[in-house]
Amino acid sequence: MKKYVTYRRVSTAEQGRSGLGLDAQDRDIKLFLETYSDTPLEVVGEFLDVLSGKDDDRPQLAKAIEMAKRLGAELLVSKLDRLSRRVSFIANLMEDPKLSLRVAQMPYADKFQLHIYAALAEQEREFISKRTSAALAAAKDRGVKLGGMRDATMKRNKVVKANAQRRADKVAGLIIPLREAGRTLREIAGELNNAGVKTARGGAWQASQVKRILERLEAAA
């Protein structure tokens, strides 16, 4: 019987975004099992990491890998970047002769092909990050102010929330690409500060403020 250990990973900010949330990963894994897997099959373990910090903090992935190797099962993920966004980490998994890996969205890909894809994806994320940084620098040169929009005289909660959402939407095009490129909350805050983008109160960005913006965007999605 074919055995699988499934692994899913989301961050707090990713859970509501199409293509990255749990529902999308569940859909892809189910489609693979129903369409591409040998039968009979059994899912012997299911693991989930919900992250809010560094990409390296994946305790459930370690357990999933251990179980897959111990039971001779295949480790199944929906997308390759659910394992990691770093090609070096994925390369180490590929080199483990005791671990068999399958990616639902690439059902026929072997380890060599997955390694190439991981390297190309890392290059793409690096390019996106550099492109976004260039856009931030250009906005700074033009004197564009993306923060400081809060009107201190507003007292009604509805108005305050509406303004907060508008501010979140305005910086979304800068913050989300950096997050999807694998930048941490602290790194995103640093990019915004380096580009001269101010917060709503005209101050410097902190990781906690970036997190609140991402959560607000998620809630509005």
mmCIF file of N, CA and C in Angstrom, residues 12-14 16-17 150 157-172 175-176 185 200-201 205 208-221:
data_model
loop_
_atom_site.group_PDB
_atom_site.id
_atom_site.type_symbol
_atom_site.label_atom_id
_atom_site.label_comp_id
_atom_site.label_asym_id
_atom_site.label_seq_id
_atom_site.Cartn_x
_atom_site.Cartn_y
_atom_site.Cartn_z
ATOM 1 N N THR A 12 0.813 33.523 9.568
ATOM 2 C CA THR A 12 -0.405 34.229 9.964
ATOM 3 C C THR A 12 -0.927 35.073 8.815
ATOM 4 N N ALA A 13 -0.024 35.716 8.094
ATOM 5 C CA ALA A 13 -0.439 36.601 7.006
ATOM 6 C C ALA A 13 -0.919 35.835 5.784
ATOM 7 N N GLU A 14 -0.404 34.608 5.591
ATOM 8 C CA GLU A 14 -0.709 33.861 4.378
ATOM 9 C C GLU A 14 -2.047 33.137 4.429
ATOM 10 N N GLY A 16 -5.088 33.829 4.696
ATOM 11 C CA GLY A 16 -6.238 34.319 3.971
ATOM 12 C C GLY A 16 -5.994 34.584 2.501
ATOM 13 N N ARG A 17 -4.734 34.365 2.041
ATOM 14 C CA ARG A 17 -4.435 34.716 0.669
ATOM 15 C C ARG A 17 -4.614 33.513 -0.240
ATOM 16 N N ARG A 150 -3.086 59.822 9.033
ATOM 17 C CA ARG A 150 -4.082 59.776 10.107
ATOM 18 C C ARG A 150 -4.503 61.188 10.526
ATOM 19 N N ASN A 157 -14.978 55.421 15.582
ATOM 20 C CA ASN A 157 -14.243 54.205 15.256
ATOM 21 C C ASN A 157 -14.377 53.807 13.796
ATOM 22 N N LYS A 158 -15.528 54.011 13.236
ATOM 23 C CA LYS A 158 -15.741 53.616 11.852
ATOM 24 C C LYS A 158 -14.840 54.384 10.915
ATOM 25 N N VAL A 159 -14.701 55.651 11.159
ATOM 26 C CA VAL A 159 -13.852 56.485 10.317
ATOM 27 C C VAL A 159 -12.383 56.113 10.500
ATOM 28 N N VAL A 160 -11.999 55.876 11.753
ATOM 29 C CA VAL A 160 -10.616 55.505 12.041
ATOM 30 C C VAL A 160 -10.255 54.203 11.334
ATOM 31 N N LYS A 161 -11.156 53.223 11.421
ATOM 32 C CA LYS A 161 -10.900 51.936 10.775
ATOM 33 C C LYS A 161 -10.814 52.080 9.264
ATOM 34 N N ALA A 162 -11.672 52.906 8.698
ATOM 35 C CA ALA A 162 -11.651 53.118 7.252
ATOM 36 C C ALA A 162 -10.321 53.722 6.817
ATOM 37 N N ASN A 163 -9.831 54.680 7.594
ATOM 38 C CA ASN A 163 -8.545 55.294 7.262
ATOM 39 C C ASN A 163 -7.400 54.293 7.403
ATOM 40 N N ALA A 164 -7.472 53.451 8.441
ATOM 41 C CA ALA A 164 -6.442 52.445 8.634
ATOM 42 C C ALA A 164 -6.408 51.470 7.464
ATOM 43 N N GLN A 165 -7.574 51.115 6.965
ATOM 44 C CA GLN A 165 -7.631 50.204 5.823
ATOM 45 C C GLN A 165 -7.059 50.866 4.574
ATOM 46 N N ARG A 166 -7.349 52.155 4.394
ATOM 47 C CA ARG A 166 -6.795 52.848 3.229
ATOM 48 C C ARG A 166 -5.275 52.912 3.295
ATOM 49 N N ARG A 167 -4.749 53.136 4.494
ATOM 50 C CA ARG A 167 -3.297 53.159 4.631
ATOM 51 C C ARG A 167 -2.691 51.793 4.334
ATOM 52 N N ALA A 168 -3.357 50.745 4.820
ATOM 53 C CA ALA A 168 -2.872 49.387 4.561
ATOM 54 C C ALA A 168 -2.882 49.093 3.068
ATOM 55 N N ASP A 169 -3.957 49.479 2.396
ATOM 56 C CA ASP A 169 -4.051 49.247 0.958
ATOM 57 C C ASP A 169 -2.959 49.995 0.201
ATOM 58 N N LYS A 170 -2.586 51.184 0.708
ATOM 59 C CA LYS A 170 -1.617 52.000 -0.002
ATOM 60 C C LYS A 170 -0.209 51.410 0.048
ATOM 61 N N VAL A 171 0.126 50.756 1.147
ATOM 62 C CA VAL A 171 1.454 50.154 1.245
ATOM 63 C C VAL A 171 1.446 48.668 0.886
ATOM 64 N N ALA A 172 0.285 48.126 0.567
ATOM 65 C CA ALA A 172 0.194 46.700 0.258
ATOM 66 C C ALA A 172 1.093 46.330 -0.910
ATOM 67 N N ILE A 175 4.616 46.017 0.641
ATOM 68 C CA ILE A 175 4.852 45.036 1.700
ATOM 69 C C ILE A 175 4.633 43.601 1.219
ATOM 70 N N ILE A 176 3.542 43.352 0.505
ATOM 71 C CA ILE A 176 3.216 41.974 0.111
ATOM 72 C C ILE A 176 4.284 41.341 -0.785
ATOM 73 N N LEU A 185 9.380 39.971 8.845
ATOM 74 C CA LEU A 185 8.716 41.220 9.217
ATOM 75 C C LEU A 185 9.738 42.310 9.518
ATOM 76 N N ALA A 200 1.828 55.747 9.772
ATOM 77 C CA ALA A 200 0.695 56.669 9.835
ATOM 78 C C ALA A 200 0.984 57.865 10.731
ATOM 79 N N ARG A 201 1.779 57.657 11.761
ATOM 80 C CA ARG A 201 2.092 58.730 12.701
ATOM 81 C C ARG A 201 3.408 59.450 12.365
ATOM 82 N N TRP A 205 9.106 52.360 10.933
ATOM 83 C CA TRP A 205 8.395 51.077 10.934
ATOM 84 C C TRP A 205 9.070 50.086 11.878
ATOM 85 N N SER A 208 6.253 44.759 14.311
ATOM 86 C CA SER A 208 4.874 44.619 14.782
ATOM 87 C C SER A 208 3.906 45.414 13.918
ATOM 88 N N GLN A 209 4.344 46.564 13.414
ATOM 89 C CA GLN A 209 3.468 47.379 12.565
ATOM 90 C C GLN A 209 3.269 46.727 11.201
ATOM 91 N N VAL A 210 4.331 46.138 10.671
ATOM 92 C CA VAL A 210 4.207 45.412 9.404
ATOM 93 C C VAL A 210 3.243 44.242 9.576
ATOM 94 N N LYS A 211 3.348 43.552 10.713
ATOM 95 C CA LYS A 211 2.448 42.429 10.987
ATOM 96 C C LYS A 211 0.995 42.887 11.012
ATOM 97 N N ARG A 212 0.728 44.048 11.652
ATOM 98 C CA ARG A 212 -0.646 44.551 11.718
ATOM 99 C C ARG A 212 -1.175 44.900 10.338
ATOM 100 N N ILE A 213 -0.323 45.456 9.490
ATOM 101 C CA ILE A 213 -0.746 45.774 8.122
ATOM 102 C C ILE A 213 -1.122 44.503 7.380
ATOM 103 N N LEU A 214 -0.299 43.471 7.488
ATOM 104 C CA LEU A 214 -0.579 42.200 6.812
ATOM 105 C C LEU A 214 -1.865 41.565 7.339
ATOM 106 N N GLU A 215 -2.079 41.645 8.647
ATOM 107 C CA GLU A 215 -3.293 41.078 9.224
ATOM 108 C C GLU A 215 -4.519 41.861 8.756
ATOM 109 N N ARG A 216 -4.398 43.176 8.634
ATOM 110 C CA ARG A 216 -5.526 43.986 8.163
ATOM 111 C C ARG A 216 -5.856 43.663 6.704
ATOM 112 N N LEU A 217 -4.823 43.476 5.902
ATOM 113 C CA LEU A 217 -5.032 43.116 4.495
ATOM 114 C C LEU A 217 -5.675 41.739 4.386
ATOM 115 N N GLU A 218 -5.248 40.823 5.250
ATOM 116 C CA GLU A 218 -5.828 39.476 5.258
ATOM 117 C C GLU A 218 -7.308 39.522 5.618
ATOM 118 N N ALA A 219 -7.642 40.324 6.619
ATOM 119 C CA ALA A 219 -9.034 40.414 7.071
ATOM 120 C C ALA A 219 -9.929 41.006 5.995
ATOM 121 N N ALA A 220 -9.359 41.860 5.167
ATOM 122 C CA ALA A 220 -10.156 42.502 4.129
ATOM 123 C C ALA A 220 -10.233 41.685 2.858
ATOM 124 N N ALA A 221 -9.432 40.613 2.789
ATOM 125 C CA ALA A 221 -9.386 39.810 1.559
ATOM 126 C C ALA A 221 -10.682 39.040 1.346
#
